[in-house]
Structures are given as C-alpha cells and as structure tokens.
PDB file of C-alpha atoms and ligand atoms in Angstrom:
ATOM      1  CA  MET A   1      36.095 -23.348 -73.279  1.00 87.00           C
ATOM      2  CA  TYR A   2      35.922 -23.013 -69.315  1.00 97.00           C
ATOM      3  CA  GLU A   3      33.424 -24.996 -66.761  1.00 98.00           C
ATOM      4  CA  THR A   4      34.004 -22.922 -63.841  1.00 98.00           C
ATOM      5  CA  ILE A   5      35.161 -19.510 -64.967  1.00 98.00           C
ATOM      6  CA  LEU A   6      34.130 -16.840 -67.447  1.00 98.00           C
ATOM      7  CA  TYR A   7      36.890 -15.653 -69.267  1.00 98.00           C
ATOM      8  CA  GLU A   8      36.276 -12.753 -71.955  1.00 98.00           C
ATOM      9  CA  VAL A   9      38.383 -10.136 -73.867  1.00 98.00           C
ATOM     10  CA  SER A  10      37.206  -5.988 -74.709  1.00 97.00           C
ATOM     11  CA  GLU A  11      38.700  -3.187 -74.742  1.00 97.00           C
ATOM     12  CA  GLY A  12      42.093  -4.138 -73.952  1.00 98.00           C
ATOM     13  CA  VAL A  13      40.339  -5.683 -70.838  1.00 98.00           C
ATOM     14  CA  ALA A  14      40.278 -10.200 -69.731  1.00 98.00           C
ATOM     15  CA  VAL A  15      37.831 -10.380 -67.580  1.00 98.00           C
ATOM     16  CA  VAL A  16      37.631 -13.545 -65.273  1.00 98.00           C
ATOM     17  CA  THR A  17      34.396 -13.912 -63.487  1.00 99.00           C
ATOM     18  CA  LEU A  18      34.852 -17.365 -61.315  1.00 99.00           C
ATOM     19  CA  ASN A  19      31.076 -18.833 -62.221  1.00 98.00           C
ATOM     20  CA  ARG A  20      30.136 -21.147 -59.281  1.00 98.00           C
ATOM     21  CA  PRO A  21      27.995 -18.791 -57.876  1.00 98.00           C
ATOM     22  CA  ASP A  22      25.078 -21.375 -55.598  1.00 98.00           C
ATOM     23  CA  LYS A  23      28.663 -22.615 -54.469  1.00 98.00           C
ATOM     24  CA  PHE A  24      30.009 -18.362 -53.647  1.00 98.00           C
ATOM     25  CA  ASN A  25      32.354 -19.493 -56.061  1.00 98.00           C
ATOM     26  CA  ALA A  26      34.594 -21.752 -53.877  1.00 98.00           C
ATOM     27  CA  PHE A  27      37.480 -23.140 -55.642  1.00 98.00           C
ATOM     28  CA  THR A  28      37.934 -26.624 -56.917  1.00 97.00           C
ATOM     29  CA  GLU A  29      40.382 -28.240 -58.100  1.00 96.00           C
ATOM     30  CA  LEU A  30      39.598 -26.767 -62.246  1.00 98.00           C
ATOM     31  CA  MET A  31      38.808 -23.409 -61.557  1.00 98.00           C
ATOM     32  CA  HIS A  32      42.122 -23.227 -59.855  1.00 98.00           C
ATOM     33  CA  LYS A  33      43.817 -24.615 -63.699  1.00 98.00           C
ATOM     34  CA  GLU A  34      41.228 -22.370 -65.230  1.00 98.00           C
ATOM     35  CA  ILE A  35      42.146 -19.664 -63.751  1.00 98.00           C
ATOM     36  CA  ILE A  36      45.859 -19.758 -64.006  1.00 98.00           C
ATOM     37  CA  ALA A  37      44.964 -20.938 -67.820  1.00 98.00           C
ATOM     38  CA  ALA A  38      43.437 -17.671 -68.238  1.00 98.00           C
ATOM     39  CA  LEU A  39      46.680 -15.595 -66.755  1.00 98.00           C
ATOM     40  CA  LYS A  40      48.203 -17.242 -69.295  1.00 98.00           C
ATOM     41  CA  ASP A  41      45.882 -16.409 -72.091  1.00 98.00           C
ATOM     42  CA  ALA A  42      45.820 -13.449 -71.202  1.00 98.00           C
ATOM     43  CA  GLN A  43      49.709 -13.064 -70.834  1.00 98.00           C
ATOM     44  CA  LYS A  44      50.317 -14.189 -74.344  1.00 98.00           C
ATOM     45  CA  ASP A  45      47.835 -12.093 -76.206  1.00 98.00           C
ATOM     46  CA  ASP A  46      48.597  -8.279 -76.978  1.00 97.00           C
ATOM     47  CA  ALA A  47      45.069  -6.812 -76.942  1.00 98.00           C
ATOM     48  CA  VAL A  48      44.897  -7.713 -72.875  1.00 98.00           C
ATOM     49  CA  ARG A  49      46.684  -4.619 -71.160  1.00 98.00           C
ATOM     50  CA  CYS A  50      44.789  -5.594 -67.801  1.00 98.00           C
ATOM     51  CA  ILE A  51      43.197  -8.227 -66.325  1.00 98.00           C
ATOM     52  CA  LEU A  52      39.929  -7.911 -64.462  1.00 99.00           C
ATOM     53  CA  LEU A  53      39.071 -10.666 -61.681  1.00 98.00           C
ATOM     54  CA  THR A  54      35.239 -10.997 -60.017  1.00 99.00           C
ATOM     55  CA  GLY A  55      33.139 -13.354 -58.980  1.00 98.00           C
ATOM     56  CA  ALA A  56      29.123 -14.578 -60.673  1.00 98.00           C
ATOM     57  CA  GLY A  57      26.288 -14.129 -58.255  1.00 98.00           C
ATOM     58  CA  ARG A  58      26.647 -12.288 -54.559  1.00 98.00           C
ATOM     59  CA  ALA A  59      29.895 -13.347 -53.259  1.00 98.00           C
ATOM     60  CA  PHE A  60      33.365 -12.912 -55.449  1.00 99.00           C
ATOM     61  CA  ASN A  61      35.174 -16.245 -53.467  1.00 98.00           C
ATOM     62  CA  ALA A  62      34.637 -18.434 -50.238  1.00 98.00           C
ATOM     63  CA  GLY A  63      38.006 -19.933 -50.527  1.00 98.00           C
ATOM     64  CA  GLN A  64      38.645 -23.677 -50.665  1.00 97.00           C
ATOM     65  CA  ASP A  65      35.463 -25.460 -51.557  1.00 97.00           C
ATOM     66  CA  LEU A  66      35.047 -27.296 -48.955  1.00 95.00           C
ATOM     67  CA  GLY A  67      32.836 -30.017 -49.624  1.00 93.00           C
ATOM     68  CA  GLU A  68      35.027 -31.297 -52.148  1.00 90.00           C
ATOM     69  CA  VAL A  69      38.247 -31.677 -49.126  1.00 87.00           C
ATOM     70  CA  SER A  70      35.081 -32.697 -46.158  1.00 86.00           C
ATOM     71  CA  GLY A  71      34.671 -36.290 -44.035  1.00 82.00           C
ATOM     72  CA  GLY A  72      39.064 -37.828 -45.895  1.00 81.00           C
ATOM     73  CA  GLU A  73      41.592 -37.184 -44.623  1.00 87.00           C
ATOM     74  CA  VAL A  74      43.810 -34.015 -46.516  1.00 88.00           C
ATOM     75  CA  ASP A  75      47.216 -33.748 -46.958  1.00 92.00           C
ATOM     76  CA  PHE A  76      46.704 -29.808 -46.793  1.00 93.00           C
ATOM     77  CA  GLY A  77      50.855 -29.179 -47.579  1.00 95.00           C
ATOM     78  CA  GLY A  78      50.189 -31.444 -50.770  1.00 94.00           C
ATOM     79  CA  PHE A  79      47.087 -29.865 -51.785  1.00 92.00           C
ATOM     80  CA  LEU A  80      48.428 -26.344 -51.066  1.00 97.00           C
ATOM     81  CA  ARG A  81      52.185 -26.915 -53.249  1.00 98.00           C
ATOM     82  CA  LYS A  82      49.711 -28.392 -56.083  1.00 97.00           C
ATOM     83  CA  ARG A  83      46.386 -26.459 -56.903  1.00 97.00           C
ATOM     84  CA  TYR A  84      46.780 -23.174 -54.770  1.00 98.00           C
ATOM     85  CA  ASN A  85      50.985 -21.754 -55.122  1.00 98.00           C
ATOM     86  CA  PRO A  86      51.021 -22.188 -58.620  1.00 98.00           C
ATOM     87  CA  MET A  87      47.638 -19.788 -59.098  1.00 98.00           C
ATOM     88  CA  ILE A  88      48.882 -16.796 -56.651  1.00 98.00           C
ATOM     89  CA  LEU A  89      53.064 -17.155 -58.749  1.00 98.00           C
ATOM     90  CA  GLN A  90      50.667 -17.146 -61.783  1.00 98.00           C
ATOM     91  CA  LEU A  91      49.542 -13.951 -60.893  1.00 98.00           C
ATOM     92  CA  GLN A  92      52.565 -12.417 -60.007  1.00 97.00           C
ATOM     93  CA  LYS A  93      54.186 -13.427 -63.114  1.00 96.00           C
ATOM     94  CA  THR A  94      51.513 -11.986 -65.245  1.00 98.00           C
ATOM     95  CA  GLU A  95      53.179  -8.743 -66.204  1.00 97.00           C
ATOM     96  CA  LYS A  96      49.962  -7.013 -66.428  1.00 98.00           C
ATOM     97  CA  PRO A  97      48.460  -5.027 -63.705  1.00 98.00           C
ATOM     98  CA  ILE A  98      45.265  -7.374 -62.353  1.00 98.00           C
ATOM     99  CA  VAL A  99      42.365  -5.659 -60.715  1.00 99.00           C
ATOM    100  CA  ALA A 100      40.550  -7.344 -57.728  1.00 99.00           C
ATOM    101  CA  ALA A 101      36.670  -6.585 -58.667  1.00 99.00           C
ATOM    102  CA  VAL A 102      35.659  -8.278 -55.418  1.00 99.00           C
ATOM    103  CA  ASN A 103      31.538  -7.890 -55.894  1.00 98.00           C
ATOM    104  CA  GLY A 104      30.760  -9.704 -52.184  1.00 98.00           C
ATOM    105  CA  VAL A 105      32.553 -11.014 -49.731  1.00 98.00           C
ATOM    106  CA  ALA A 106      35.748 -12.884 -49.833  1.00 99.00           C
ATOM    107  CA  ALA A 107      36.152 -15.383 -47.228  1.00 98.00           C
ATOM    108  CA  GLY A 108      39.647 -17.462 -46.367  1.00 98.00           C
ATOM    109  CA  ALA A 109      41.584 -18.110 -49.771  1.00 98.00           C
ATOM    110  CA  GLY A 110      38.805 -16.223 -52.105  1.00 98.00           C
ATOM    111  CA  MET A 111      40.403 -13.575 -49.323  1.00 98.00           C
ATOM    112  CA  SER A 112      44.193 -14.065 -50.168  1.00 98.00           C
ATOM    113  CA  LEU A 113      43.472 -14.456 -53.857  1.00 98.00           C
ATOM    114  CA  ALA A 114      42.457 -10.369 -53.562  1.00 99.00           C
ATOM    115  CA  LEU A 115      45.493  -9.610 -51.798  1.00 98.00           C
ATOM    116  CA  ALA A 116      47.576 -10.817 -54.466  1.00 98.00           C
ATOM    117  CA  CYS A 117      45.864  -8.915 -56.795  1.00 98.00           C
ATOM    118  CA  ASP A 118      48.016  -5.652 -57.618  1.00 98.00           C
ATOM    119  CA  ILE A 119      44.869  -3.079 -57.208  1.00 98.00           C
ATOM    120  CA  ARG A 120      41.663  -4.063 -55.645  1.00 99.00           C
ATOM    121  CA  LEU A 121      38.077  -2.646 -56.157  1.00 99.00           C
ATOM    122  CA  ALA A 122      34.754  -3.186 -53.789  1.00 99.00           C
ATOM    123  CA  SER A 123      31.264  -2.934 -53.805  1.00 98.00           C
ATOM    124  CA  GLU A 124      29.741  -1.556 -50.847  1.00 98.00           C
ATOM    125  CA  LYS A 125      28.068  -5.283 -50.903  1.00 98.00           C
ATOM    126  CA  ALA A 126      31.730  -6.820 -50.014  1.00 98.00           C
ATOM    127  CA  SER A 127      33.419  -8.088 -47.038  1.00 98.00           C
ATOM    128  CA  PHE A 128      36.405 -10.384 -46.259  1.00 99.00           C
ATOM    129  CA  VAL A 129      36.507 -12.379 -43.757  1.00 98.00           C
ATOM    130  CA  ASN A 130      39.845 -14.344 -42.549  1.00 98.00           C
ATOM    131  CA  ALA A 131      37.963 -17.962 -42.461  1.00 98.00           C
ATOM    132  CA  PHE A 132      41.021 -19.873 -41.667  1.00 98.00           C
ATOM    133  CA  VAL A 133      41.176 -19.375 -38.238  1.00 98.00           C
ATOM    134  CA  SER A 134      36.615 -20.487 -37.655  1.00 98.00           C
ATOM    135  CA  ILE A 135      38.574 -23.866 -39.039  1.00 96.00           C
ATOM    136  CA  GLY A 136      41.704 -24.125 -37.243  1.00 96.00           C
ATOM    137  CA  LEU A 137      43.997 -23.106 -40.742  1.00 97.00           C
ATOM    138  CA  VAL A 138      46.592 -20.971 -41.044  1.00 98.00           C
ATOM    139  CA  PRO A 139      46.158 -17.596 -43.927  1.00 98.00           C
ATOM    140  CA  ASP A 140      47.392 -19.473 -47.357  1.00 98.00           C
ATOM    141  CA  SER A 141      47.948 -18.791 -51.063  1.00 98.00           C
ATOM    142  CA  GLY A 142      49.956 -15.813 -49.907  1.00 98.00           C
ATOM    143  CA  GLY A 143      47.317 -14.602 -47.085  1.00 98.00           C
ATOM    144  CA  CYS A 144      50.264 -14.448 -44.460  1.00 98.00           C
ATOM    145  CA  TYR A 145      52.434 -12.575 -47.262  1.00 98.00           C
ATOM    146  CA  PHE A 146      50.458 -10.059 -48.715  1.00 98.00           C
ATOM    147  CA  LEU A 147      48.145  -8.901 -45.420  1.00 98.00           C
ATOM    148  CA  PRO A 148      50.524  -7.773 -43.117  1.00 98.00           C
ATOM    149  CA  ARG A 149      51.738  -6.043 -45.933  1.00 98.00           C
ATOM    150  CA  ILE A 150      49.562  -4.128 -46.905  1.00 98.00           C
ATOM    151  CA  VAL A 151      47.552  -4.011 -44.168  1.00 98.00           C
ATOM    152  CA  GLY A 152      50.348  -3.795 -41.655  1.00 98.00           C
ATOM    153  CA  ILE A 153      51.332  -6.599 -38.865  1.00 98.00           C
ATOM    154  CA  GLY A 154      49.141  -5.333 -36.567  1.00 98.00           C
ATOM    155  CA  LYS A 155      46.312  -5.467 -38.158  1.00 98.00           C
ATOM    156  CA  ALA A 156      47.190  -8.560 -40.388  1.00 98.00           C
ATOM    157  CA  LEU A 157      47.150 -10.723 -36.826  1.00 98.00           C
ATOM    158  CA  GLU A 158      43.434  -9.011 -35.778  1.00 98.00           C
ATOM    159  CA  LEU A 159      41.815 -10.286 -38.741  1.00 98.00           C
ATOM    160  CA  ALA A 160      43.860 -13.820 -39.350  1.00 98.00           C
ATOM    161  CA  MET A 161      43.498 -14.759 -35.357  1.00 98.00           C
ATOM    162  CA  THR A 162      39.996 -13.491 -35.107  1.00 98.00           C
ATOM    163  CA  GLY A 163      38.801 -14.491 -38.570  1.00 98.00           C
ATOM    164  CA  GLU A 164      36.197 -11.600 -38.313  1.00 98.00           C
ATOM    165  CA  LYS A 165      34.161 -10.108 -41.693  1.00 98.00           C
ATOM    166  CA  VAL A 166      35.404  -6.685 -42.630  1.00 98.00           C
ATOM    167  CA  SER A 167      33.444  -4.410 -44.804  1.00 98.00           C
ATOM    168  CA  ALA A 168      33.700  -2.943 -47.955  1.00 98.00           C
ATOM    169  CA  GLU A 169      34.222   0.498 -46.102  1.00 98.00           C
ATOM    170  CA  GLU A 170      36.311  -0.621 -43.170  1.00 98.00           C
ATOM    171  CA  ALA A 171      37.876  -1.964 -45.920  1.00 99.00           C
ATOM    172  CA  LEU A 172      39.135   1.249 -47.408  1.00 98.00           C
ATOM    173  CA  ARG A 173      39.975   2.547 -44.299  1.00 98.00           C
ATOM    174  CA  ILE A 174      42.684   0.211 -43.395  1.00 98.00           C
ATOM    175  CA  GLY A 175      44.479  -0.155 -46.623  1.00 98.00           C
ATOM    176  CA  LEU A 176      42.328  -3.355 -47.787  1.00 98.00           C
ATOM    177  CA  VAL A 177      40.775  -2.236 -50.916  1.00 99.00           C
ATOM    178  CA  ASN A 178      41.737   1.113 -53.053  1.00 98.00           C
ATOM    179  CA  LYS A 179      38.288   2.224 -53.916  1.00 98.00           C
ATOM    180  CA  VAL A 180      34.646   1.440 -53.066  1.00 99.00           C
ATOM    181  CA  TYR A 181      31.435   1.414 -55.108  1.00 98.00           C
ATOM    182  CA  PRO A 182      27.909   1.540 -55.122  1.00 98.00           C
ATOM    183  CA  ALA A 183      27.045  -1.965 -56.087  1.00 98.00           C
ATOM    184  CA  GLU A 184      24.276  -0.764 -58.567  1.00 98.00           C
ATOM    185  CA  SER A 185      26.818   0.617 -61.056  1.00 98.00           C
ATOM    186  CA  PHE A 186      30.045  -0.979 -59.692  1.00 98.00           C
ATOM    187  CA  MET A 187      31.083  -3.222 -62.418  1.00 98.00           C
ATOM    188  CA  GLU A 188      30.590  -0.475 -64.130  1.00 98.00           C
ATOM    189  CA  GLU A 189      32.683   1.147 -63.020  1.00 98.00           C
ATOM    190  CA  ALA A 190      35.244  -1.670 -61.781  1.00 98.00           C
ATOM    191  CA  LEU A 191      35.349  -1.935 -65.860  1.00 98.00           C
ATOM    192  CA  ALA A 192      36.096   1.783 -66.226  1.00 98.00           C
ATOM    193  CA  TYR A 193      38.237   1.982 -63.965  1.00 98.00           C
ATOM    194  CA  ALA A 194      40.174  -1.376 -65.767  1.00 98.00           C
ATOM    195  CA  ARG A 195      39.949   0.271 -68.940  1.00 98.00           C
ATOM    196  CA  LYS A 196      41.791   3.279 -68.186  1.00 98.00           C
ATOM    197  CA  LEU A 197      44.703   0.595 -66.388  1.00 98.00           C
ATOM    198  CA  ALA A 198      44.945  -1.099 -69.987  1.00 98.00           C
ATOM    199  CA  ALA A 199      45.428   2.572 -71.899  1.00 98.00           C
ATOM    200  CA  LEU A 200      48.058   3.185 -70.309  1.00 98.00           C
ATOM    201  CA  PRO A 201      51.733   2.041 -70.789  1.00 98.00           C
ATOM    202  CA  THR A 202      51.121  -1.672 -70.508  1.00 98.00           C
ATOM    203  CA  ARG A 203      55.240  -2.431 -70.830  1.00 98.00           C
ATOM    204  CA  GLY A 204      55.828   0.229 -67.855  1.00 98.00           C
ATOM    205  CA  ILE A 205      53.418  -1.127 -65.942  1.00 98.00           C
ATOM    206  CA  GLY A 206      54.795  -4.872 -65.856  1.00 98.00           C
ATOM    207  CA  LEU A 207      58.109  -3.214 -65.060  1.00 98.00           C
ATOM    208  CA  ILE A 208      56.712  -1.370 -62.116  1.00 98.00           C
ATOM    209  CA  LYS A 209      54.895  -4.564 -60.601  1.00 98.00           C
ATOM    210  CA  ARG A 210      58.233  -6.397 -61.123  1.00 98.00           C
ATOM    211  CA  THR A 211      60.122  -3.963 -59.225  1.00 98.00           C
ATOM    212  CA  MET A 212      57.995  -2.615 -56.492  1.00 98.00           C
ATOM    213  CA  TYR A 213      57.836  -6.494 -55.471  1.00 97.00           C
ATOM    214  CA  LYS A 214      60.946  -7.150 -55.770  1.00 97.00           C
ATOM    215  CA  GLY A 215      61.851  -4.411 -53.724  1.00 97.00           C
ATOM    216  CA  LEU A 216      60.061  -6.036 -50.596  1.00 96.00           C
ATOM    217  CA  GLU A 217      62.433  -8.190 -50.909  1.00 96.00           C
ATOM    218  CA  MET A 218      65.590  -7.018 -51.746  1.00 98.00           C
ATOM    219  CA  GLY A 219      67.943  -4.165 -49.487  1.00 98.00           C
ATOM    220  CA  LEU A 220      67.653  -0.379 -50.926  1.00 98.00           C
ATOM    221  CA  GLU A 221      71.144  -1.322 -52.565  1.00 98.00           C
ATOM    222  CA  GLU A 222      69.702  -3.925 -54.666  1.00 98.00           C
ATOM    223  CA  THR A 223      66.698  -2.181 -55.588  1.00 98.00           C
ATOM    224  CA  LEU A 224      67.937   0.733 -56.708  1.00 98.00           C
ATOM    225  CA  GLU A 225      70.538  -1.332 -59.408  1.00 98.00           C
ATOM    226  CA  TYR A 226      66.925  -3.468 -60.292  1.00 98.00           C
ATOM    227  CA  GLU A 227      65.486  -0.218 -61.037  1.00 98.00           C
ATOM    228  CA  ALA A 228      68.296   1.342 -63.001  1.00 98.00           C
ATOM    229  CA  TYR A 229      68.132  -2.378 -64.908  1.00 98.00           C
ATOM    230  CA  ALA A 230      64.031  -2.246 -65.177  1.00 98.00           C
ATOM    231  CA  GLN A 231      64.397   1.517 -66.589  1.00 98.00           C
ATOM    232  CA  GLU A 232      66.944   0.857 -69.404  1.00 98.00           C
ATOM    233  CA  VAL A 233      64.599  -1.422 -70.461  1.00 98.00           C
ATOM    234  CA  ALA A 234      61.387   0.660 -69.819  1.00 98.00           C
ATOM    235  CA  GLY A 235      63.103   3.877 -71.662  1.00 98.00           C
ATOM    236  CA  SER A 236      63.565   1.505 -74.655  1.00 98.00           C
ATOM    237  CA  THR A 237      59.888   1.531 -74.845  1.00 98.00           C
ATOM    238  CA  ALA A 238      57.372   3.015 -78.242  1.00 98.00           C
ATOM    239  CA  ASP A 239      55.419   4.308 -75.522  1.00 98.00           C
ATOM    240  CA  HIS A 240      58.101   5.970 -72.955  1.00 98.00           C
ATOM    241  CA  LYS A 241      58.849   7.631 -76.413  1.00 98.00           C
ATOM    242  CA  GLU A 242      55.126   8.835 -76.976  1.00 98.00           C
ATOM    243  CA  GLY A 243      54.729   9.621 -73.340  1.00 98.00           C
ATOM    244  CA  VAL A 244      57.782  12.157 -74.117  1.00 98.00           C
ATOM    245  CA  ALA A 245      56.703  13.879 -77.455  1.00 98.00           C
ATOM    246  CA  ALA A 246      53.205  14.331 -76.583  1.00 98.00           C
ATOM    247  CA  PHE A 247      55.063  16.170 -73.603  1.00 98.00           C
ATOM    248  CA  MET A 248      56.708  18.043 -75.867  1.00 98.00           C
ATOM    249  CA  GLU A 249      53.205  18.580 -78.243  1.00 98.00           C
ATOM    250  CA  LYS A 250      51.520  19.533 -75.043  1.00 98.00           C
ATOM    251  CA  ARG A 251      49.277  16.586 -77.043  1.00 98.00           C
ATOM    252  CA  ALA A 252      47.747  13.518 -74.868  1.00 98.00           C
ATOM    253  CA  PRO A 253      49.018  10.795 -75.130  1.00 98.00           C
ATOM    254  CA  ARG A 254      47.792   7.756 -77.665  1.00 98.00           C
ATOM    255  CA  PHE A 255      50.068   4.764 -75.533  1.00 98.00           C
ATOM    256  CA  THR A 256      49.975   1.462 -77.466  1.00 97.00           C
ATOM    257  CA  GLY A 257      51.354  -1.004 -74.964  1.00 97.00           C
ATOM    258  CA  ARG A 258      54.622  -1.661 -76.622  1.00 96.00           C
TER     259      ARG A 258
HETATM  260  O1  LIG B   1      42.174 -28.482 -47.397  1.00 85.30           O
HETATM  261  C1  LIG B   1      41.444 -26.823 -47.273  1.00 85.30           C
HETATM  262  O2  LIG B   1      40.951 -26.905 -46.994  1.00 85.30           O
HETATM  263  C2  LIG B   1      42.990 -26.521 -47.232  1.00 85.30           C
HETATM  264  C3  LIG B   1      42.670 -25.256 -48.189  1.00 85.30           C
HETATM  265  C4  LIG B   1      42.459 -23.599 -47.357  1.00 85.30           C
HETATM  266  C5  LIG B   1      42.069 -22.580 -48.198  1.00 85.30           C
HETATM  267  C6  LIG B   1      40.974 -22.132 -48.041  1.00 85.30           C
HETATM  268  O3  LIG B   1      39.747 -21.252 -48.308  1.00 85.30           O
HETATM  269  S1  LIG B   1      40.248 -22.845 -45.763  1.00 85.30           S
HETATM  270  C7  LIG B   1      39.182 -21.864 -45.929  1.00 85.30           C
HETATM  271  C8  LIG B   1      37.253 -21.959 -46.643  1.00 85.30           C
HETATM  272  N1  LIG B   1      36.850 -21.409 -46.478  1.00 85.30           N
HETATM  273  C9  LIG B   1      35.538 -21.055 -45.349  1.00 85.30           C
HETATM  274  O4  LIG B   1      35.999 -21.729 -44.338  1.00 85.30           O
HETATM  275  C10 LIG B   1      34.501 -20.610 -45.485  1.00 85.30           C
HETATM  276  C11 LIG B   1      33.595 -20.531 -45.141  1.00 85.30           C
HETATM  277  N2  LIG B   1      32.558 -20.288 -45.566  1.00 85.30           N
HETATM  278  C12 LIG B   1      31.902 -19.090 -45.111  1.00 85.30           C
HETATM  279  O5  LIG B   1      31.655 -18.863 -43.769  1.00 85.30           O
HETATM  280  C13 LIG B   1      30.555 -18.030 -44.548  1.00 85.30           C
HETATM  281  O6  LIG B   1      29.679 -18.872 -46.224  1.00 85.30           O
HETATM  282  C14 LIG B   1      31.141 -16.566 -45.397  1.00 85.30           C
HETATM  283  C15 LIG B   1      31.806 -15.763 -44.788  1.00 85.30           C
HETATM  284  C16 LIG B   1      31.695 -17.035 -46.887  1.00 85.30           C
HETATM  285  C17 LIG B   1      29.635 -16.175 -46.515  1.00 85.30           C
HETATM  286  O7  LIG B   1      28.047 -16.609 -45.784  1.00 85.30           O
HETATM  287  P1  LIG B   1      27.139 -16.049 -45.813  1.00 85.30           P
HETATM  288  O8  LIG B   1      26.210 -16.021 -44.440  1.00 85.30           O
HETATM  289  O9  LIG B   1      26.713 -14.308 -46.607  1.00 85.30           O
HETATM  290  O10 LIG B   1      26.257 -17.024 -46.295  1.00 85.30           O
HETATM  291  P2  LIG B   1      26.339 -18.780 -45.994  1.00 85.30           P
HETATM  292  O11 LIG B   1      24.596 -18.535 -46.516  1.00 85.30           O
HETATM  293  O12 LIG B   1      27.595 -18.947 -45.279  1.00 85.30           O
HETATM  294  O13 LIG B   1      27.177 -20.182 -47.200  1.00 85.30           O
HETATM  295  C18 LIG B   1      26.061 -19.418 -48.886  1.00 85.30           C
HETATM  296  C19 LIG B   1      25.880 -20.580 -49.480  1.00 85.30           C
HETATM  297  O14 LIG B   1      28.038 -21.354 -50.494  1.00 85.30           O
HETATM  298  C20 LIG B   1      25.869 -21.736 -48.509  1.00 85.30           C
HETATM  299  O15 LIG B   1      25.011 -23.172 -49.762  1.00 85.30           O
HETATM  300  P3  LIG B   1      23.857 -23.209 -48.846  1.00 85.30           P
HETATM  301  O16 LIG B   1      23.972 -23.646 -47.088  1.00 85.30           O
HETATM  302  O17 LIG B   1      22.753 -21.993 -49.444  1.00 85.30           O
HETATM  303  O18 LIG B   1      23.343 -24.320 -50.096  1.00 85.30           O
HETATM  304  C21 LIG B   1      26.794 -22.182 -48.447  1.00 85.30           C
HETATM  305  O19 LIG B   1      27.432 -24.094 -48.216  1.00 85.30           O
HETATM  306  C22 LIG B   1      27.535 -21.645 -49.500  1.00 85.30           C
HETATM  307  N3  LIG B   1      29.215 -21.890 -50.125  1.00 85.30           N
HETATM  308  C23 LIG B   1      29.782 -20.612 -48.474  1.00 85.30           C
HETATM  309  N4  LIG B   1      31.580 -21.217 -48.756  1.00 85.30           N
HETATM  310  C24 LIG B   1      31.219 -22.176 -49.014  1.00 85.30           C
HETATM  311  C25 LIG B   1      30.575 -23.008 -49.676  1.00 85.30           C
HETATM  312  N5  LIG B   1      30.194 -23.783 -49.759  1.00 85.30           N
HETATM  313  C26 LIG B   1      31.476 -24.772 -50.343  1.00 85.30           C
HETATM  314  N6  LIG B   1      32.835 -24.610 -49.438  1.00 85.30           N
HETATM  315  C27 LIG B   1      32.613 -23.134 -48.999  1.00 85.30           C
HETATM  316  N7  LIG B   1      33.864 -22.555 -48.978  1.00 85.30           N
END
C-alpha cells in the first residue's frame, strides 16, 4: 500500500518504518505524503494506541533527499509549506503517543522529525546532526521550535550554528533523547517500550499531549483553565473509572483506551 514507508500494526503499536535505506531514508515528496497518511490511519484505528517511528537500515533519516533538489531553483518557502509543515503539524494533531526509535543518524529535517515526536529512544549507534548550517540553511520542520524547548536555547544555538554531530550518549546527557539501548536489542527494547505506552489510558495520554504542548504557548491562567477542561474530558473516560476501581480493589488496572 505504501512505497516509501512500511506500516504494521501489532499489539496496540503502529510501527512506521521510513524505508529508503540506500538514501539513508531521506525525504521525498511521496514519503511526506505517506507519513501523513500513515499518521491519519493510526489516529483513526482504535487498535492503535501508540505509534513507533523508525528507519530501515543504518540511518533514521538524513533530511531532504538532496538529489531531488540539486541543480535547480528551489522555492524553499513553498516547499516547506507544502511538504514538511503539514507532516510536523500532523504529528502534533495525532492524539496518541508518538515515539521515535532513532536507530542511526538523524540529520537535518530527519532530526527535526525526531524532535517533533513525543518521546525519543536511541540506539547506542544513533547520532544527531543539525545539518542545515552545513548547506547554508536554517533549521526547519519545527527545529527552531522543538530544539530550544528540549535542550535549552544555549545548546540549541550551538548545535544549529555548528552542525556538530551529537552521539547517543551525549544526546542522553543533554536531554535530547529519553533512553539509550544497546544496538543489538534496540528494536526489541523500543517495541517493548511502545507496547507499555499502548497499554496505558490512550485518551488520557492524548489529552496530556495536547495540554502539555498548549501549555508551552499559554500563560499560567490560561493553562490552568485548559487543564480544568482537559480533566473534565479525562475524568469522563472508562479508563479513569478503571484506574480508580483497580486502585481501590488493589489490583492491576486493565485499560482499554476508551
Ligand atoms: O530544499 C531544501 O533542501 C529544503 C529542505 C530542507 C530540509 C533538510 O533536511 S536540509 C538538510 C538535508 N540533509 C543533509 O544535508 C544531510 C546530508 N547527509 C549527510 O550529511 C551525511 O550523509 C550524514 C551525516 C547523514 C551521514 O553521514 P555518513 O558518513 O554516515 O554517510 P554518507 O556516506 O554521507 O551517506 C550514506 C549514503 O546516504 C550515501 O549514498 P552512497 O554514496 O552510499 O550512494 C549518501 O549520498 C546518502 N545520503 C545521505 N544523506 C542524503 C543522502 N542521499 C540523499 N539525500 C540526503 N540528504
């Protein structure tokens, strides 16, 4: 069904694999469209309670396929508005947890893609390169939004201005990734992590995601008000009732995502 990605659902997790390994999974127009379509499929499908985004082969994603844009005039603004921005906005709109399983290098907009996911897991072989500066460009695809919010403005400016490679170990140290796993067991560990998330209250997690990201943009009063609204919705879910009942009955909860 897809040409540039693989999409597979099992045990509550939709695994989206960027699948152009010979080009380090670099973005093409079709890949943007297919990622957006896969995210929409995952959002609609009640069997999906977590999305795991990874890359085939040695890389996670090397940003724009430079072969596609070299040699001609590029309408950069139009290019981003039409192709990259809708993909990043779709990640945000998806009210399910999105985990980046960064298996290898994440460069340019590939790094931005990982930053726009909710949680980043890294193989010890992963690395991050804010490659834009090396070709005279500015971090795009939300790179100027997420990077300073995740690592702080000082580190974000350093990484963007120098384009220096960050190892998985350093990424963990500066808070760029949440966990690092050995390369041999990486996908197993990432899947296990995603399955755990998929077994949690999915609607509550969707509301946490929306409220937390909104909180980045709002003042305290507005955030308090939005939390009150979100809690009304979360408080009406079956998973909230199940969580309280399980606590009272001293047993493990069985969340259904509703
Ligand atoms: O129009 C616009 O550009 C606007 C949009 C901007 C969004 C962006 O993402 S701009 C940033 C674009 N990306 C880059 O500049 C990264 C370019 N790649 C690299 O710097 C390096 O390849 C890496 C740091 C990612 C990895 O280095 P290394 O030494 O591990 O691997 P390599 O040998 O350089 O690459 C391996 C293969 O992947 C190689 O193919 P080959 O020679 O074995 O046939 C290489 O050409 C290919 N590859 C890597 N990155 C890209 C790519 N092919 C096309 N596009 C790429 N971005």
